[in-house]
Short mmCIF file of C-alpha atoms and ligand atoms in Angstrom, two decimals:
data_model
loop_
_atom_site.label_atom_id
_atom_site.label_comp_id
_atom_site.label_asym_id
_atom_site.label_seq_id
_atom_site.Cartn_x
_atom_site.Cartn_y
_atom_site.Cartn_z
CA UNK A 1 110.59 24.77 214.72
CA UNK A 2 107.86 25.48 212.79
CA UNK A 3 108.37 26.76 209.06
CA UNK A 4 107.27 30.36 209.78
CA UNK A 5 109.55 31.26 212.70
CA UNK A 6 112.36 29.67 210.93
CA UNK A 7 111.97 31.94 208.07
CA UNK A 8 111.39 34.70 210.36
CA UNK A 9 114.53 34.16 212.19
CA UNK A 10 116.47 33.84 208.98
CA UNK A 11 115.09 37.10 207.69
CA UNK A 12 116.14 38.86 210.99
CA UNK A 13 119.49 37.27 210.68
CA UNK A 14 119.95 38.00 207.06
CA UNK A 15 119.33 41.83 207.96
CA UNK A 16 121.71 41.87 210.77
CA UNK A 17 124.30 40.27 208.33
CA UNK A 18 123.49 43.15 205.79
CA UNK A 19 124.31 45.89 208.26
CA UNK A 20 127.48 44.04 208.97
CA UNK A 21 128.20 43.68 205.51
CA UNK A 22 127.39 47.18 204.86
CA UNK A 23 130.07 48.35 207.47
CA UNK A 24 132.93 46.12 206.07
CA UNK A 25 132.30 47.74 202.91
CA UNK A 26 132.74 51.23 204.35
CA UNK A 27 136.03 50.05 206.09
CA UNK A 28 137.11 48.45 202.80
CA UNK A 29 136.39 51.72 200.73
CA UNK A 30 138.70 53.63 203.33
CA UNK A 31 141.56 51.17 203.01
CA UNK A 32 141.07 51.32 199.10
CA UNK A 33 141.32 55.19 198.95
CA UNK A 34 143.73 55.44 201.49
CA UNK A 35 145.73 52.63 199.63
CA UNK A 36 145.76 54.34 196.38
CA UNK A 37 146.83 57.70 198.17
CA UNK A 38 149.98 55.91 199.34
CA UNK A 39 150.82 54.46 195.90
CA UNK A 40 150.16 57.92 194.34
CA UNK A 41 153.61 59.67 193.78
CA UNK A 42 151.75 62.50 193.34
CA UNK A 43 150.16 62.91 196.84
CA UNK A 44 153.90 62.19 198.14
CA UNK A 45 154.72 65.43 196.00
CA UNK A 46 151.84 67.80 196.81
CA UNK A 47 151.27 66.76 200.61
CA UNK A 48 154.01 64.85 201.83
CA UNK A 49 152.92 64.93 205.81
CA UNK A 50 149.63 64.01 204.57
CA UNK A 51 151.36 60.43 203.90
CA UNK A 52 152.17 59.71 207.17
CA UNK A 53 148.51 59.90 208.89
CA UNK A 54 147.11 58.38 205.63
CA UNK A 55 149.41 55.45 206.38
CA UNK A 56 148.31 55.42 209.87
CA UNK A 57 144.89 55.32 209.30
CA UNK A 58 145.52 52.88 206.58
CA UNK A 59 146.99 50.27 209.03
CA UNK A 60 144.55 51.12 212.12
CA UNK A 61 141.54 50.44 209.84
CA UNK A 62 143.43 47.58 208.39
CA UNK A 63 143.71 46.12 211.76
CA UNK A 64 140.19 46.85 212.81
CA UNK A 65 138.71 45.21 209.76
CA UNK A 66 140.08 42.14 210.75
CA UNK A 67 137.51 41.88 213.47
CA UNK A 68 134.17 42.05 211.40
CA UNK A 69 135.67 39.87 208.81
CA UNK A 70 136.22 37.02 211.41
CA UNK A 71 132.87 37.58 213.18
CA UNK A 72 131.28 37.96 209.93
CA UNK A 73 132.71 35.12 207.97
CA UNK A 74 131.50 31.88 209.40
CA UNK A 75 127.82 33.35 210.02
CA UNK A 76 127.77 34.52 206.13
CA UNK A 77 128.85 30.82 205.17
CA UNK A 78 126.28 29.37 207.35
CA UNK A 79 123.69 31.86 206.05
CA UNK A 80 124.21 30.97 202.33
CA UNK A 81 124.07 27.27 203.28
CA UNK A 82 120.89 27.52 204.98
CA UNK A 83 119.12 29.46 202.42
CA UNK A 84 120.81 27.04 199.87
CA UNK A 85 121.50 30.34 197.65
CA UNK A 86 123.11 30.10 194.21
CA UNK A 87 126.43 28.36 193.83
CA UNK A 88 127.54 31.86 192.48
CA UNK A 89 126.92 33.63 195.78
CA UNK A 90 129.18 31.21 197.44
CA UNK A 91 132.06 31.12 194.97
CA UNK A 92 131.97 34.62 195.19
CA UNK A 93 132.32 34.76 198.87
CA UNK A 94 135.27 32.89 198.71
CA UNK A 95 137.03 35.08 196.16
CA UNK A 96 136.12 38.24 198.04
CA UNK A 97 137.48 36.21 200.97
CA UNK A 98 140.60 35.06 199.68
CA UNK A 99 141.53 38.77 198.24
CA UNK A 100 140.86 40.12 201.74
CA UNK A 101 142.96 37.61 203.62
CA UNK A 102 145.89 37.97 201.30
CA UNK A 103 145.69 41.65 201.67
CA UNK A 104 145.67 41.29 205.29
CA UNK A 105 148.25 38.80 205.97
CA UNK A 106 150.48 40.83 203.36
CA UNK A 107 149.39 44.04 205.02
CA UNK A 108 150.27 42.92 208.41
CA UNK A 109 153.60 41.78 207.44
CA UNK A 110 154.33 45.15 205.77
CA UNK A 111 153.36 46.99 209.10
CA UNK A 112 156.21 44.82 210.66
CA UNK A 113 158.61 45.01 207.78
CA UNK A 114 161.41 46.08 209.76
CA UNK A 115 160.93 42.89 212.06
CA UNK A 116 161.01 40.60 209.07
CA UNK A 117 163.52 41.98 207.01
CA UNK A 118 163.71 43.12 203.41
CA UNK A 119 163.28 39.88 201.32
CA UNK A 120 160.06 39.17 203.25
CA UNK A 121 158.95 42.78 202.98
CA UNK A 122 159.57 42.90 199.34
CA UNK A 123 157.41 39.34 199.02
CA UNK A 124 154.68 41.09 201.15
CA UNK A 125 154.43 44.23 199.29
CA UNK A 126 154.37 42.24 195.92
CA UNK A 127 151.32 40.43 196.87
CA UNK A 128 149.87 43.42 198.53
CA UNK A 129 150.28 44.98 195.21
CA UNK A 130 148.84 42.29 193.21
CA UNK A 131 145.89 42.16 195.26
CA UNK A 132 145.50 45.71 195.25
CA UNK A 133 145.43 46.01 191.31
CA UNK A 134 143.39 42.79 190.74
CA UNK A 135 141.58 42.70 193.85
CA UNK A 136 140.27 46.04 194.41
CA UNK A 137 138.44 46.36 190.92
CA UNK A 138 136.87 42.83 191.94
CA UNK A 139 135.87 44.02 195.34
CA UNK A 140 134.61 47.46 193.51
CA UNK A 141 132.51 45.43 191.11
CA UNK A 142 131.27 43.42 193.78
CA UNK A 143 130.01 46.18 196.05
CA UNK A 144 128.80 48.25 193.10
CA UNK A 145 126.60 45.39 191.74
CA UNK A 146 125.39 44.35 194.95
CA UNK A 147 124.16 47.85 196.15
CA UNK A 148 120.60 48.49 196.55
CA UNK A 149 120.71 51.35 194.03
CA UNK A 150 122.17 49.36 191.23
CA UNK A 151 119.39 46.71 191.91
CA UNK A 152 116.90 49.23 191.52
CA UNK A 153 118.37 50.29 188.39
CA UNK A 154 118.20 46.85 187.29
CA UNK A 155 114.58 46.67 188.11
CA UNK A 156 113.85 50.21 186.47
CA UNK A 157 115.38 49.12 183.32
CA UNK A 158 113.70 45.99 183.11
CA UNK A 159 110.55 47.71 183.62
CA UNK A 160 111.40 49.85 181.02
CA UNK A 161 112.22 47.18 178.53
CA UNK A 162 109.10 45.47 178.96
CA UNK A 163 106.89 48.73 178.53
CA UNK A 164 108.51 49.12 175.04
CA UNK A 165 108.43 45.17 174.34
CA UNK A 166 111.87 45.21 173.38
CA UNK A 167 112.87 41.93 174.49
CA UNK A 168 109.47 40.22 175.12
CA UNK A 169 110.27 37.21 173.20
CA UNK A 170 113.54 36.35 175.49
CA UNK A 171 112.83 33.78 177.73
CA UNK A 172 114.41 35.40 180.61
CA UNK A 173 114.55 39.12 179.76
CA UNK A 174 115.71 40.01 183.53
CA UNK A 175 118.58 37.73 182.91
CA UNK A 176 119.71 39.45 179.85
CA UNK A 177 119.52 43.10 181.22
CA UNK A 178 121.43 42.08 184.13
CA UNK A 179 124.30 40.61 182.40
CA UNK A 180 124.51 43.62 180.08
CA UNK A 181 124.52 46.27 182.78
CA UNK A 182 127.09 44.03 184.93
CA UNK A 183 129.39 43.39 181.87
CA UNK A 184 129.38 47.32 181.26
CA UNK A 185 129.94 47.82 184.90
CA UNK A 186 132.89 45.40 185.01
CA UNK A 187 134.14 47.09 181.56
CA UNK A 188 134.15 50.52 183.41
CA UNK A 189 136.04 49.41 186.28
CA UNK A 190 138.49 47.53 184.39
CA UNK A 191 138.98 50.82 181.95
CA UNK A 192 139.17 53.08 184.85
CA UNK A 193 141.85 50.66 186.42
CA UNK A 194 144.11 50.36 183.51
CA UNK A 195 146.28 53.54 184.04
CA UNK A 196 146.84 52.52 187.53
CA UNK A 197 147.84 48.83 186.41
CA UNK A 198 149.93 50.35 183.35
CA UNK A 199 151.60 52.23 186.03
CA UNK A 200 152.55 49.36 188.29
CA UNK A 201 153.52 47.14 185.54
CA UNK A 202 155.66 49.55 183.58
CA UNK A 203 159.11 49.15 185.02
CA UNK A 204 158.27 45.00 184.87
CA UNK A 205 157.72 45.59 181.12
CA UNK A 206 160.85 47.17 180.65
CA UNK A 207 159.39 50.54 179.96
CA UNK A 208 160.97 52.40 182.69
CA UNK A 209 164.08 53.40 181.00
CA UNK A 210 161.92 55.65 178.46
CA UNK A 211 162.33 59.02 180.06
CA UNK A 212 159.73 61.34 180.62
CA UNK A 213 160.40 63.71 177.46
CA UNK A 214 160.02 67.04 179.39
CA UNK A 215 163.19 66.08 181.15
CA UNK A 216 166.35 67.35 179.77
CA UNK A 217 168.86 64.09 179.84
CA UNK A 218 171.48 64.55 182.49
CA UNK A 219 173.79 63.29 179.92
CA UNK A 220 173.33 66.31 177.53
CA UNK A 221 173.47 68.71 180.71
CA UNK A 222 176.70 67.87 181.59
CA UNK A 223 179.91 67.63 179.67
CA UNK A 224 182.26 66.20 180.21
CA UNK A 225 180.62 62.79 181.46
CA UNK A 226 182.35 61.18 184.03
CA UNK A 227 184.44 57.94 182.68
CA UNK A 228 183.26 54.76 184.47
CA UNK A 229 185.97 52.54 186.02
CA UNK A 230 186.72 49.17 184.72
CA UNK A 231 184.57 47.72 187.77
CA UNK A 232 181.36 49.82 186.82
CA UNK A 233 181.62 48.72 183.21
CA UNK A 234 180.64 45.97 182.94
CA UNK A 235 179.30 46.46 186.63
CA UNK A 236 180.83 44.06 188.83
CA UNK A 237 177.56 43.58 190.77
CA UNK A 238 176.31 41.87 187.40
CA UNK A 239 173.68 44.62 187.13
CA UNK A 240 171.01 45.63 189.56
CA UNK A 241 168.04 43.35 190.38
CA UNK A 242 164.51 44.98 191.16
CA UNK A 243 163.18 48.53 190.31
CA UNK A 244 163.31 51.78 192.04
CA UNK A 245 160.42 53.65 192.85
CA UNK A 246 161.21 57.07 192.19
CA UNK A 247 160.22 59.41 194.94
CA UNK A 248 160.22 62.95 195.39
CA UNK A 249 158.71 65.54 197.87
CA UNK A 250 159.19 68.26 195.74
CA UNK A 251 159.16 69.16 192.18
CA UNK A 252 162.24 67.22 190.49
CA UNK A 253 165.07 69.68 190.51
CA UNK A 254 166.85 69.91 187.18
CA UNK A 255 170.36 69.77 187.88
CA UNK A 256 172.65 71.12 184.89
CA UNK A 257 176.27 71.77 184.71
CA UNK A 258 175.77 75.48 185.09
CA UNK A 259 173.99 75.05 188.42
CA UNK A 260 175.80 72.42 189.77
CA UNK A 261 178.27 72.90 192.70
CA UNK A 262 179.24 70.65 195.58
CA UNK A 263 179.91 72.24 198.96
CA UNK A 264 181.38 71.05 202.42
CA UNK A 265 181.11 73.42 205.13
CA UNK A 266 180.02 74.05 208.77
CA UNK A 267 182.78 72.89 211.32
CA UNK A 268 185.56 71.90 209.05
CA UNK A 269 189.07 73.50 208.71
CA UNK A 270 189.29 73.46 204.93
CA UNK A 271 185.48 74.34 203.71
CA UNK A 272 185.44 72.92 200.11
CA UNK A 273 183.51 74.14 197.15
CA UNK A 274 183.85 72.04 193.80
CA UNK A 275 182.40 72.70 190.18
CA UNK A 276 181.27 69.64 187.95
CA UNK A 277 184.93 69.49 186.20
CA UNK A 278 186.87 69.58 189.66
CA UNK A 279 184.29 67.28 191.01
CA UNK A 280 185.05 64.76 188.75
CA UNK A 281 188.57 64.69 189.55
CA UNK A 282 187.82 63.43 193.15
CA UNK A 283 189.02 59.94 193.32
CA UNK A 284 185.83 57.25 192.96
CA UNK A 285 185.59 53.88 194.00
CA UNK A 286 182.89 50.99 192.99
CA UNK A 287 180.86 49.40 195.47
CA UNK A 288 177.58 46.88 195.19
CA UNK A 289 175.21 47.10 197.54
CA UNK A 290 171.43 46.54 198.17
CA UNK A 291 169.02 49.43 198.62
CA UNK A 292 166.00 49.16 200.86
CA UNK A 293 163.04 51.62 201.20
CA UNK A 294 161.42 51.70 204.71
CA UNK A 295 158.00 51.04 202.59
CA UNK A 296 158.82 47.67 201.90
CA UNK A 297 160.53 47.64 198.24
CA UNK A 298 164.15 47.01 197.66
CA UNK A 299 166.96 46.93 194.76
CA UNK A 300 169.45 44.41 195.14
CA UNK A 301 173.31 44.20 193.93
CA UNK A 302 173.48 47.73 192.82
CA UNK A 303 176.98 48.85 191.39
CA UNK A 304 177.66 52.50 192.60
CA UNK A 305 180.53 54.24 191.68
CA UNK A 306 181.45 57.46 193.43
CA UNK A 307 183.29 59.19 196.41
CA UNK A 308 183.60 57.65 199.84
CA UNK A 309 181.81 60.15 201.99
CA UNK A 310 184.76 59.60 204.57
CA UNK A 311 187.47 60.72 201.72
CA UNK A 312 185.20 63.96 201.12
CA UNK A 313 185.32 64.79 205.06
CA UNK A 314 189.14 64.28 205.39
CA UNK A 315 189.73 66.59 202.49
CA UNK A 316 187.62 69.11 204.23
CA UNK A 317 189.57 68.42 207.63
CA UNK A 318 186.65 67.89 210.18
CA UNK A 319 186.68 70.20 213.00
CA UNK A 320 186.78 68.16 216.33
CA UNK A 321 183.66 70.28 217.69
CA UNK A 322 181.60 68.59 214.76
CA UNK A 323 179.60 65.78 215.81
CA UNK A 324 177.06 65.21 213.12
CA UNK A 325 177.12 65.50 209.17
CA UNK A 326 174.07 67.07 207.32
CA UNK A 327 173.05 66.71 203.92
CA UNK A 328 171.02 68.96 201.67
CA UNK A 329 169.50 68.52 198.41
CA UNK A 330 169.42 70.84 195.50
CA UNK A 331 165.31 70.36 195.82
CA UNK A 332 165.69 73.35 198.43
CA UNK A 333 163.60 70.84 200.91
CA UNK A 334 164.97 67.68 201.46
CA UNK A 335 167.53 67.16 204.15
CA UNK A 336 168.98 64.25 206.66
CA UNK A 337 171.81 63.57 208.74
CA UNK A 338 174.25 60.95 210.09
CA UNK A 339 176.36 61.08 213.31
CA UNK A 340 180.11 61.72 212.23
CA UNK A 341 180.88 58.14 213.12
CA UNK A 342 177.88 56.75 211.13
CA UNK A 343 179.26 58.76 208.07
CA UNK A 344 182.94 57.42 208.43
CA UNK A 345 181.31 54.05 207.77
CA UNK A 346 183.11 52.44 204.61
CA UNK A 347 179.76 51.99 202.53
CA UNK A 348 178.75 55.64 202.77
CA UNK A 349 179.04 56.90 199.42
CA UNK A 350 178.65 60.04 197.20
CA UNK A 351 177.58 58.38 194.22
CA UNK A 352 177.65 59.56 190.50
CA UNK A 353 177.46 56.50 188.58
CA UNK A 354 174.73 53.33 188.76
CA UNK A 355 175.47 50.10 187.07
CA UNK A 356 177.99 52.01 184.74
CA UNK A 357 175.83 55.05 183.78
CA UNK A 358 175.72 58.41 185.29
CA UNK A 359 172.71 58.51 187.58
CA UNK A 360 169.44 59.56 186.13
CA UNK A 361 167.79 62.88 187.34
CA UNK A 362 164.92 60.84 188.65
CA UNK A 363 166.96 58.62 190.66
CA UNK A 364 168.82 61.44 192.28
CA UNK A 365 171.38 62.14 189.81
CA UNK A 366 174.06 63.20 188.90
CA UNK A 367 174.91 62.96 192.65
CA UNK A 368 173.35 61.08 195.41
CA UNK A 369 174.10 59.92 198.86
CA UNK A 370 173.98 56.06 199.53
CA UNK A 371 173.95 54.72 202.89
CA UNK A 372 173.34 50.94 202.21
CA UNK A 373 173.23 49.99 206.12
CA UNK A 374 170.23 52.13 206.53
CA UNK A 375 166.67 52.90 204.91
CA UNK A 376 166.94 55.02 201.93
CA UNK A 377 165.54 57.71 203.31
CA UNK A 378 168.80 58.70 204.39
CA UNK A 379 170.29 58.34 200.89
CA UNK A 380 169.38 62.39 199.83
CA UNK A 381 169.03 62.58 196.10
CA UNK A 382 170.38 65.64 194.18
CA UNK A 383 172.85 65.87 196.92
CA UNK A 384 174.89 69.46 196.74
CA UNK A 385 175.93 70.38 200.17
CA UNK A 386 177.38 68.62 203.53
CA UNK A 387 177.36 70.87 206.77
CA UNK A 388 179.35 69.55 209.77
CA UNK A 389 177.22 70.42 212.82
CA UNK A 390 177.66 70.20 216.51
CA UNK A 391 173.97 69.63 217.22
CA UNK A 392 171.76 66.63 215.74
CA UNK A 393 169.52 67.55 212.77
CA UNK A 394 166.03 65.96 212.36
CA UNK A 395 165.46 65.17 208.72
CA UNK A 396 162.83 66.02 206.48
CA UNK A 397 160.94 62.48 206.90
CA UNK A 398 161.99 62.28 210.65
CA UNK A 399 160.30 65.41 211.36
CA UNK A 400 157.00 63.66 209.59
CA UNK A 401 157.36 60.53 211.70
CA UNK A 402 159.96 58.29 210.11
CA UNK A 403 162.14 56.84 212.91
CA UNK A 404 165.65 58.25 213.63
CA UNK A 405 166.94 54.93 214.07
CA UNK A 406 167.10 53.82 210.21
CA UNK A 407 169.08 50.61 210.60
CA UNK A 408 168.04 48.11 208.19
CA UNK A 409 169.26 45.40 210.52
CA UNK A 410 168.10 45.47 213.86
N1 MTE B 1 165.95 64.85 197.76
C1 MTE B 1 165.20 63.78 198.11
N2 MTE B 1 165.82 62.65 198.56
C2 MTE B 1 165.29 61.39 199.04
C3 MTE B 1 163.82 61.42 198.85
C4 MTE B 1 163.34 62.76 198.15
O1 MTE B 1 162.03 62.59 198.27
N3 MTE B 1 163.74 63.67 198.12
N4 MTE B 1 163.12 60.13 198.96
C5 MTE B 1 164.11 59.39 200.12
C6 MTE B 1 163.26 57.88 199.86
S1 MTE B 1 162.10 58.00 201.16
C7 MTE B 1 163.68 56.99 199.16
S2 MTE B 1 163.05 55.50 199.10
C8 MTE B 1 164.86 56.74 198.24
C9 MTE B 1 164.14 56.89 196.58
O2 MTE B 1 165.25 56.67 195.93
P1 MTE B 1 164.57 56.69 194.42
O3 MTE B 1 163.53 57.60 194.04
O4 MTE B 1 166.05 57.10 193.68
O5 MTE B 1 163.99 55.29 194.16
O6 MTE B 1 165.31 58.57 198.06
C10 MTE B 1 165.18 58.86 199.38
N5 MTE B 1 165.84 60.55 199.13
MO1 MO B 2 162.01 55.45 201.28
#
């Protein structure tokens, strides 16, 4: 083949690759944006319903983007080799590919979190997080510095420099300008990402215990405080392993002793209502259990102290017509339910203490439900009312697409 034809072909091929490259970038931007929305606790609060479809979009685009990557990669590698492009370009390609593959593999694992179990999901979520927080800025840098817009800006800057004869002595003024612009871009991205990375690392740096100062610590809002049982302090579980991600679909309710009440009503023979002091008189027990969120994170060996739900139900004397138990939160919005049979399981607890301390407000305190065998969307925070009902009730997240079957083990 003569040289002319060869180069023409290569150029055409390069053009095609460029288009594909562009579409990959578009898919990637959608994934990055939806991914950060899913990470945002603020979004969860402002627009909870949106989370469900944002997650669907994220997963679908994720799957769709596998295809162009598979088609595109071998061609790109070949193209770079034929044109004997700079080593730099090739190395960059492999870094980008590595990031994308790690995100995809961990993303697929997370999509099937239920099938692979909590341990594998936690690992997948960790990988997905790492490559989001470190990989996304890299890819952002990659796409900005390779865009037509950026290259033109570089060119313009260089021309200006030459006109002004600033860097005329330099051997390679283009290189200098370029390095400067690129370092600037890299720096700006790094600074922009810092709050996100900080947010992510905070619990791992031991900063999670610092309370938001606008929040009244519950230990000040209640008196007396529950005295932990010997099994709670020191916690028989040896202290929890892992970090909670604190979720709320509303503004966090400020529970105080004055507005605290705990009710059991509906289809019961003896409806009950306790104030704080009376509530503390109920017999508490201690249990160690794991806590699994359906989005992939878990906290292990949590020592909870509280009242077994079955004990509370027996105090209220459940009417034979009751088939389901509905749980209300003091936030006025969040609810969920169990069948009566599920509610009678031994480990279902109305918890007050975690690892020997009153449960914090953001963690659902002072009183939250714990259903260790099920995903934590069943574990209603700021629990203040239990209603016995005859018909099934669809909980907050279940209404918005979460499965009614919340068993962790399938
Ligand atoms: N009232 C209320 N309870 C709730 C939620 C919520 O948003 N509001 N989120 C649920 C979900 S999805 C999870 S994973 C756990 C999170 O508990 P944490 O915020 O203490 O980590 O609480 C569950 N109970
Ligand atoms: Mo969750």
